[in-house]
């Protein structure tokens, strides 16, 4: 899975989060926390609030604006430093949409029809889904490739989309006899690549789940976090002596994974610590850990949201820096494809 991209490309990380609804613990552990770690490792990091992806299903305009700023506040509060990472919202850099059009002409209908996320989201109503929802993975490929990004940290649910981005890069390179686009490596690592619903351990924790009890939101305060963990579905058995004893106990496994990811330890370490204890002991320990890690982020988000103009300024500055990287790559793509660029700016 983790093929090394061609040697001529230096390591550059890109990833994105949709600003529809709020950020969840799944987004935090599967993505955001790892974005911060990559930044702190000193790698070049570009992070994007993918508002053009969000509008593939209808969004209330005022709520979208609010959610985009709130997600940006979440990134900043979690530790993204706009001096070290580029942070912006997708629609401010038009190169994404422009490259996506070219990729619409590279990707095949059959490839997109196989995307499980489209099938899940459109369900039985595929005929009524927007064309944007269908073509969504092409825009995602453009997000990454317009920066020649080589590594993309994501949760497990984005794996198929990243495979499609690889297929698009390979087909483009093949069709035009070039090695212009890197073949990206998905980075799906850590104890929480798939955080599950607190109400049903077989379902992904998701901002679109109708039950707010199913997820922890980064906007939840300490009381809400503790209450949701206390009420999380579990089974009557104590925690086992070894990790494989969690086989078939999806809810228990999920809480162990969440603990591990929040504490930066392995799931084995969690089991070593809590073996033989029931949820009466484990849940309060998890609640305390979660509040300890998430409450400061929550407080900082609230503070940042008091100054939306400052958030917009950070996003605008990030967009200008992103644009400076993307423009020449888009221009070269146009040349490769045979599109004339003769207009003086
Ligand atoms: P989105 O907005 O659904 O989720 C953002 C990131 O959070 C991860 N994630 C999870 N990880 C673990 N457990 C969960 N329950 C969970 N829920 C969400 C996702 O895997 C993702 O990493 N299409 C993307 C956004 C996107 C993108 C991109 C990502 C657009 N362009 C380019 C990477 C590169 C999406 O909808 O993610």
mmCIF file of C-alpha atoms and ligand atoms in Angstrom, residues 14-20 23-32 34-35 48-50 53 90 96 117 121 136-137 139-144 152-159 161-162 192-197 203-207, ligand 1:
data_model
loop_
_atom_site.group_PDB
_atom_site.id
_atom_site.type_symbol
_atom_site.label_atom_id
_atom_site.label_comp_id
_atom_site.label_asym_id
_atom_site.label_seq_id
_atom_site.Cartn_x
_atom_site.Cartn_y
_atom_site.Cartn_z
ATOM 1 C CA UNK A 14 -1.552 17.254 1.787
ATOM 2 C CA UNK A 15 -4.826 16.422 3.455
ATOM 3 C CA UNK A 16 -8.310 17.812 3.762
ATOM 4 C CA UNK A 17 -11.401 17.773 5.921
ATOM 5 C CA UNK A 18 -14.930 18.678 4.882
ATOM 6 C CA UNK A 19 -16.317 21.620 6.797
ATOM 7 C CA UNK A 20 -19.862 20.276 6.775
ATOM 8 C CA UNK A 23 -15.440 18.049 13.550
ATOM 9 C CA UNK A 24 -15.756 14.758 15.429
ATOM 10 C CA UNK A 25 -13.416 12.705 17.569
ATOM 11 C CA UNK A 26 -13.031 10.509 14.455
ATOM 12 C CA UNK A 27 -11.749 13.477 12.454
ATOM 13 C CA UNK A 28 -9.484 14.436 15.328
ATOM 14 C CA UNK A 29 -7.893 11.037 15.959
ATOM 15 C CA UNK A 30 -7.981 9.733 12.379
ATOM 16 C CA UNK A 31 -6.718 12.937 10.805
ATOM 17 C CA UNK A 32 -6.199 16.199 12.683
ATOM 18 C CA UNK A 34 -1.799 13.237 12.872
ATOM 19 C CA UNK A 35 -1.703 16.432 10.789
ATOM 20 C CA UNK A 48 -7.361 22.271 3.349
ATOM 21 C CA UNK A 49 -10.965 22.789 4.414
ATOM 22 C CA UNK A 50 -12.654 21.296 1.402
ATOM 23 C CA UNK A 53 -16.541 18.985 -1.531
ATOM 24 C CA UNK A 90 -10.354 25.016 -1.036
ATOM 25 C CA UNK A 96 -8.280 22.735 -7.505
ATOM 26 C CA UNK A 117 -18.807 6.211 -0.416
ATOM 27 C CA UNK A 121 -24.241 8.588 0.368
ATOM 28 C CA UNK A 136 -16.158 14.064 -5.927
ATOM 29 C CA UNK A 137 -13.093 11.744 -5.989
ATOM 30 C CA UNK A 139 -11.715 16.805 -7.169
ATOM 31 C CA UNK A 140 -10.020 15.012 -4.300
ATOM 32 C CA UNK A 141 -7.301 13.742 -6.679
ATOM 33 C CA UNK A 142 -6.884 17.305 -7.944
ATOM 34 C CA UNK A 143 -6.555 18.627 -4.365
ATOM 35 C CA UNK A 144 -3.577 16.384 -3.819
ATOM 36 C CA UNK A 152 -1.765 11.874 2.328
ATOM 37 C CA UNK A 153 -2.664 11.099 5.961
ATOM 38 C CA UNK A 154 -6.290 9.988 6.193
ATOM 39 C CA UNK A 155 -8.590 7.634 8.090
ATOM 40 C CA UNK A 156 -9.413 4.203 6.747
ATOM 41 C CA UNK A 157 -12.626 5.386 5.027
ATOM 42 C CA UNK A 158 -10.663 7.451 2.466
ATOM 43 C CA UNK A 159 -8.501 4.582 1.229
ATOM 44 C CA UNK A 161 -10.578 7.512 -2.870
ATOM 45 C CA UNK A 162 -6.796 7.635 -2.586
ATOM 46 C CA UNK A 192 -7.696 5.158 15.507
ATOM 47 C CA UNK A 193 -7.837 4.952 11.734
ATOM 48 C CA UNK A 194 -11.492 3.982 12.096
ATOM 49 C CA UNK A 195 -13.241 5.428 15.142
ATOM 50 C CA UNK A 196 -16.671 3.868 15.472
ATOM 51 C CA UNK A 197 -20.018 5.211 16.665
ATOM 52 C CA UNK A 203 -20.788 1.966 12.220
ATOM 53 C CA UNK A 204 -18.209 4.705 11.636
ATOM 54 C CA UNK A 205 -18.391 7.726 13.941
ATOM 55 C CA UNK A 206 -19.739 10.373 11.620
ATOM 56 C CA UNK A 207 -20.875 13.987 11.709
HETATM 57 P P1 LIG B 1 -13.965 13.814 5.907
HETATM 58 O O1 LIG B 1 -14.239 15.267 6.005
HETATM 59 O O2 LIG B 1 -15.120 12.878 5.909
HETATM 60 O O3 LIG B 1 -12.989 13.369 7.059
HETATM 61 C C1 LIG B 1 -11.762 14.063 7.275
HETATM 62 C C2 LIG B 1 -10.692 13.099 7.751
HETATM 63 O O4 LIG B 1 -11.130 12.460 8.961
HETATM 64 C C3 LIG B 1 -11.068 11.045 8.803
HETATM 65 N N1 LIG B 1 -12.193 10.446 9.526
HETATM 66 C C4 LIG B 1 -12.055 9.441 10.395
HETATM 67 N N2 LIG B 1 -10.975 8.778 10.826
HETATM 68 C C5 LIG B 1 -11.173 7.803 11.746
HETATM 69 N N3 LIG B 1 -12.409 7.487 12.226
HETATM 70 C C6 LIG B 1 -13.514 8.116 11.827
HETATM 71 N N4 LIG B 1 -14.703 7.815 12.309
HETATM 72 C C7 LIG B 1 -13.372 9.162 10.859
HETATM 73 N N5 LIG B 1 -14.238 10.002 10.244
HETATM 74 C C8 LIG B 1 -13.497 10.785 9.431
HETATM 75 C C9 LIG B 1 -11.201 10.809 7.304
HETATM 76 O O5 LIG B 1 -10.673 9.559 6.934
HETATM 77 C C10 LIG B 1 -10.410 11.968 6.755
HETATM 78 O O6 LIG B 1 -9.026 11.688 6.769
HETATM 79 N N6 LIG B 1 -12.969 13.273 1.069
HETATM 80 C C11 LIG B 1 -12.405 13.646 2.337
HETATM 81 C C12 LIG B 1 -11.816 15.039 2.377
HETATM 82 C C13 LIG B 1 -10.811 15.333 1.299
HETATM 83 C C14 LIG B 1 -9.468 14.915 1.276
HETATM 84 C C15 LIG B 1 -8.928 15.460 0.091
HETATM 85 C C16 LIG B 1 -8.696 14.136 2.124
HETATM 86 C C17 LIG B 1 -11.032 16.080 0.191
HETATM 87 N N7 LIG B 1 -9.889 16.163 -0.543
HETATM 88 C C18 LIG B 1 -7.592 15.229 -0.275
HETATM 89 C C19 LIG B 1 -7.372 13.912 1.767
HETATM 90 C C20 LIG B 1 -6.835 14.459 0.579
HETATM 91 C C21 LIG B 1 -13.503 13.589 3.375
HETATM 92 O O7 LIG B 1 -14.667 13.701 3.096
HETATM 93 O O8 LIG B 1 -13.042 13.514 4.643
#
